[in-house]
């Protein structure tokens, strides 16, 4: 494992990954370097995560073996122009920016080993899902190191880059869909008289448990659904309403919209 890691951009996603890396003791705080645009964020990163933080991107590049590009997509190439003079050929660069292709990253960084990753914010509680793509050979030694970073904060999957749009829809954006569902479930429970704090715990814990059952059992989700729907019971009544309201097709259309947006971003970058 590389000893030092740097993040250019210290916002939501970088903070989530850093949190996970520290919790899992993959990197110690003093081996993590982060830059951000504002002094406010720099101070917050130091105060909340106890990492080395700075407004200088050169400082991060000079101190890090692995570099994670975690700025907004529109900033990526501007930042690459800025840090190029400080980069060494042995450094590994991982971009987590949506819509920035490996072809463009590799063209901008011909000397570096380049990866594209799509993580999600549950990385902050070590329950992340990250898809990773690279144009490098399967025997490239840094593959193992890159996977280890994201394995430390959840699960990883190597995918062909053409599947990145699907990955963005199914796990990049989906925590937000789940938050909306938890909020709606809690509202419904509150409507039935449940105190709000209990309602959020109950809704979140049941989604967490259901997801864990899918992962642990390996059973088709439909089989698990059948197991909890007794004839004429409460659950099938609820499922019937969800079907009537187009729950499944709404999710499919929503995710297709996310993938389409991702395709547009890629074309625009
Ligand atoms: N959020 C997600 O769920 C998610 C999931 C997968 C991938 N991503 C990708 O992750 C990337 C970051 O997203 P985010 O949600 O973390 O965004 P964010 O919270 O807005 O963070 C962006 C960070 O970049 C910093 N920054 C801006 N200009 C900079 C500069 N010139 N040099 C160094 N740092 C600079 C900002 O500093 P200040 O704080 O000082 O403004 C901020 O800390 C995006 O490319 C996004 O596509 C996000």
XYZ file of C-alpha atoms and ligand atoms in Angstrom:
317
model
C 0.000 0.000 0.000
C 1.249 3.486 -0.789
C 2.065 5.368 2.402
C 0.550 8.688 1.500
C -2.647 9.759 -0.185
C -3.766 13.191 -1.335
C -7.166 14.606 -2.230
C -7.480 17.633 -4.465
C -10.849 18.976 -3.355
C -12.050 18.358 0.179
C -15.822 18.413 -0.213
C -18.564 15.888 0.528
C -17.169 12.921 -1.371
C -13.523 13.369 -0.404
C -14.503 13.827 3.262
C -16.623 10.656 3.119
C -13.707 8.600 1.744
C -11.187 10.134 4.141
C -13.500 9.392 7.064
C -13.671 5.756 6.012
C -9.912 5.461 5.425
C -9.204 6.823 8.902
C -11.847 4.666 10.608
C -10.450 1.532 8.938
C -6.862 2.672 9.693
C -5.834 2.290 6.040
C -4.036 5.634 6.281
C -3.214 7.550 9.413
C -4.333 11.178 9.556
C -0.784 12.480 9.172
C -0.371 10.582 5.860
C -3.465 12.169 4.333
C -3.160 15.482 2.454
C -6.162 17.489 1.257
C -6.608 20.775 -0.561
C -9.656 22.984 -0.915
C -10.408 26.391 -2.410
C -11.420 28.242 0.746
C -9.585 28.676 4.028
C -12.875 27.784 5.761
C -12.873 24.283 4.269
C -9.140 23.893 4.894
C -9.707 24.702 8.583
C -12.775 22.450 8.790
C -10.874 19.502 7.273
C -8.070 19.924 9.771
C -10.438 20.365 12.699
C -12.888 17.542 11.918
C -10.577 14.956 10.307
C -7.211 16.015 11.734
C -5.568 15.638 8.287
C -2.970 17.874 6.607
C -4.974 20.464 4.739
C -4.016 23.409 2.574
C -5.233 25.769 -0.123
C -2.223 24.662 -2.167
C -2.771 21.828 -4.662
C 0.993 21.665 -5.244
C 1.445 20.858 -1.531
C -0.896 17.858 -1.898
C 0.819 16.620 -5.069
C 4.295 16.960 -3.615
C 3.386 14.961 -0.498
C 1.221 12.167 -1.911
C 1.944 8.898 -3.710
C -1.702 8.382 -4.677
C -3.725 11.428 -5.735
C -7.519 11.502 -5.783
C -9.042 14.225 -7.953
C -12.182 15.137 -6.038
C -13.172 18.516 -7.426
C -16.282 19.234 -9.470
C -16.062 17.864 -13.033
C -15.861 21.296 -14.703
C -12.684 22.058 -12.712
C -10.738 18.879 -13.485
C -8.715 20.002 -16.512
C -7.970 23.428 -15.036
C -6.595 21.669 -11.945
C -4.594 19.208 -14.062
C -2.953 22.110 -15.894
C -2.099 23.623 -12.517
C -0.605 20.483 -10.922
C 1.121 18.987 -13.988
C 4.484 20.675 -13.236
C 4.521 19.090 -9.757
C 3.524 15.543 -10.770
C 6.064 12.703 -10.786
C 5.784 9.766 -13.215
C 5.427 7.232 -10.366
C 2.284 8.862 -9.002
C -1.116 7.257 -9.391
C -4.046 9.553 -10.178
C -7.640 8.519 -9.472
C -10.408 10.768 -10.749
C -13.808 10.490 -9.065
C -15.310 13.257 -11.204
C -18.487 12.307 -13.036
C -18.354 12.506 -16.814
C -14.571 12.752 -17.228
C -13.391 9.871 -19.396
C -10.224 7.840 -19.039
C -9.294 8.783 -22.599
C -9.292 12.489 -21.717
C -7.612 11.936 -18.351
C -4.889 9.818 -19.931
C -4.341 12.397 -22.680
C -3.961 15.080 -20.000
C -1.704 12.888 -17.822
C 0.404 10.819 -20.230
C 3.067 10.051 -17.582
C 0.797 8.920 -14.753
C -1.132 5.760 -14.021
C -4.734 6.846 -14.300
C -7.945 5.424 -12.849
C -11.564 6.525 -12.908
C -13.702 5.676 -9.890
C -17.338 6.258 -8.987
C -17.769 6.065 -5.210
C -20.780 7.052 -3.104
C -21.212 8.884 0.195
C -21.949 5.761 2.333
C -18.150 5.396 2.118
C -18.161 7.649 5.195
C -19.644 4.785 7.232
C -17.607 2.091 5.444
C -20.688 0.985 3.493
C -19.693 2.548 0.190
C -19.931 1.096 -3.294
C -17.269 2.084 -5.801
C -16.988 1.164 -9.460
C -13.499 1.472 -10.922
C -12.248 1.513 -14.516
C -8.811 1.806 -16.042
C -7.154 1.464 -19.415
C -4.075 -0.027 -17.720
C -3.073 -3.647 -18.063
C -4.595 -6.169 -15.608
C -1.101 -6.905 -14.246
C -0.391 -3.280 -13.332
C 0.703 -3.364 -9.640
C -1.185 -0.177 -8.649
C -4.516 -1.894 -9.439
C -4.336 -3.653 -6.083
C -3.599 -0.402 -4.232
C -6.458 1.470 -5.866
C -8.885 -1.337 -5.074
C -7.640 -1.419 -1.467
C -8.498 2.284 -0.985
C -12.112 1.790 -1.966
C -12.396 -1.673 -0.354
C -11.527 0.058 2.897
C -14.682 2.113 2.643
C -17.052 -0.534 1.278
C -17.347 -2.779 -1.750
C -15.676 -2.313 -5.133
C -16.380 -3.533 -8.657
C -14.104 -3.285 -11.695
C -16.213 -2.380 -14.695
C -15.720 -1.508 -18.309
C -15.850 2.274 -18.573
C -18.910 2.056 -20.863
C -20.882 0.941 -17.760
C -20.008 4.075 -15.745
C -23.380 5.696 -16.569
C -25.216 2.697 -15.141
C -22.915 2.756 -12.095
C -23.686 6.433 -11.484
C -27.436 5.688 -11.604
C -27.373 2.520 -9.490
C -24.956 3.542 -6.745
C -23.553 7.067 -7.284
C -26.938 8.767 -7.021
C -28.983 6.079 -5.281
C -28.218 7.053 -1.670
C -30.333 10.139 -2.447
C -33.231 7.976 -3.658
C -32.967 5.954 -0.435
C -32.952 9.134 1.691
C -36.146 10.278 -0.024
C -37.728 6.875 0.609
C -36.700 6.906 4.278
C -38.118 10.393 4.679
C -41.384 9.385 3.016
C -41.658 6.209 5.131
C -41.017 8.210 8.292
C -43.659 10.776 7.278
C -46.160 7.973 6.820
C -45.307 6.529 10.239
C -45.642 9.981 11.808
C -49.044 10.262 10.125
C -49.975 7.055 11.957
C -48.825 8.600 15.261
C -45.227 7.385 15.551
C -42.768 9.895 17.108
C -40.478 11.309 14.370
C -37.126 10.128 15.822
C -38.387 6.559 16.191
C -39.903 6.705 12.693
C -36.527 7.603 11.083
C -34.718 4.833 12.958
C -37.348 2.265 12.013
C -37.424 3.259 8.346
C -33.620 3.392 7.986
C -32.985 0.168 9.905
C -35.529 -1.767 7.851
C -34.012 -0.610 4.534
C -30.545 -1.475 5.867
C -31.762 -4.916 6.971
C -33.522 -5.611 3.680
C -30.403 -4.663 1.710
C -28.258 -6.888 3.948
C -30.664 -9.805 3.363
C -30.263 -9.430 -0.415
C -26.469 -9.408 -0.068
C -26.218 -12.241 2.482
C -28.847 -14.636 1.148
C -28.054 -14.338 -2.543
C -31.786 -14.838 -3.091
C -33.690 -12.988 -5.789
C -35.319 -9.870 -4.234
C -38.663 -11.128 -5.551
C -38.300 -14.314 -3.491
C -37.567 -12.278 -0.358
C -40.616 -10.101 -1.121
C -42.804 -13.207 -1.550
C -41.628 -14.468 1.851
C -43.082 -11.415 3.625
C -46.342 -11.090 1.712
C -48.948 -13.353 3.306
C -52.185 -13.826 1.371
C -54.546 -10.907 1.923
C -52.112 -9.405 4.459
C -50.835 -5.884 5.198
C -47.724 -6.113 3.047
C -49.408 -7.217 -0.169
C -51.933 -4.381 0.317
C -49.008 -1.929 0.397
C -47.276 -3.568 -2.586
C -50.496 -3.339 -4.603
C -50.615 0.431 -3.996
C -46.932 0.804 -4.917
C -47.565 -1.079 -8.173
C -50.669 1.008 -8.881
C -48.596 4.175 -8.422
C -45.836 2.947 -10.744
C -43.157 2.508 -8.056
C -40.925 0.213 -10.130
C -41.286 2.102 -13.387
C -40.687 5.373 -11.543
C -37.376 4.036 -10.233
C -36.379 2.677 -13.629
C -37.214 5.975 -15.349
C -35.443 7.991 -12.648
C -32.271 5.932 -12.999
C -32.427 6.124 -16.772
C -32.610 9.940 -16.397
C -29.507 9.863 -14.169
C -27.627 7.727 -16.718
C -28.715 10.003 -19.576
C -27.493 13.065 -17.655
C -24.191 11.301 -17.100
C -23.898 10.580 -20.861
C -24.602 14.254 -21.618
C -21.955 15.350 -19.100
C -19.406 13.054 -20.720
C -20.190 14.459 -24.164
C -19.928 18.018 -22.838
C -16.543 17.503 -21.141
N -21.234 13.684 -3.807
C -21.372 12.484 -4.336
O -22.236 11.693 -3.917
C -20.440 12.000 -5.426
C -20.455 10.641 -5.799
C -19.547 10.211 -6.760
C -18.667 11.114 -7.362
N -18.709 12.431 -7.019
C -17.765 13.341 -7.670
O -16.910 13.840 -6.678
C -16.455 15.156 -7.044
C -16.638 16.081 -5.854
O -18.010 16.129 -5.511
P -18.478 16.664 -4.095
O -19.913 16.342 -3.971
O -17.523 16.228 -3.051
O -18.302 18.255 -4.350
P -18.087 19.424 -3.265
O -18.646 19.004 -1.957
O -18.571 20.670 -3.899
O -16.494 19.502 -3.125
C -15.657 20.117 -4.066
C -14.385 20.512 -3.345
O -13.481 21.056 -4.297
C -12.824 22.162 -3.685
N -12.249 23.046 -4.690
C -12.876 23.965 -5.483
N -11.960 24.601 -6.251
C -10.747 24.062 -5.936
C -9.421 24.308 -6.373
N -9.148 25.211 -7.322
N -8.433 23.573 -5.825
C -8.684 22.637 -4.871
N -9.927 22.361 -4.425
C -10.940 23.072 -4.949
C -13.927 22.831 -2.875
O -13.348 23.693 -1.923
P -14.300 24.641 -1.007
O -14.965 23.696 -0.040
O -13.353 25.540 -0.327
O -15.261 25.294 -1.928
C -14.575 21.587 -2.262
O -13.891 21.220 -1.090
C -17.285 15.587 -8.255
O -16.486 15.543 -9.412
C -18.400 14.573 -8.326
O -18.759 14.294 -9.665
C -19.546 12.891 -6.035
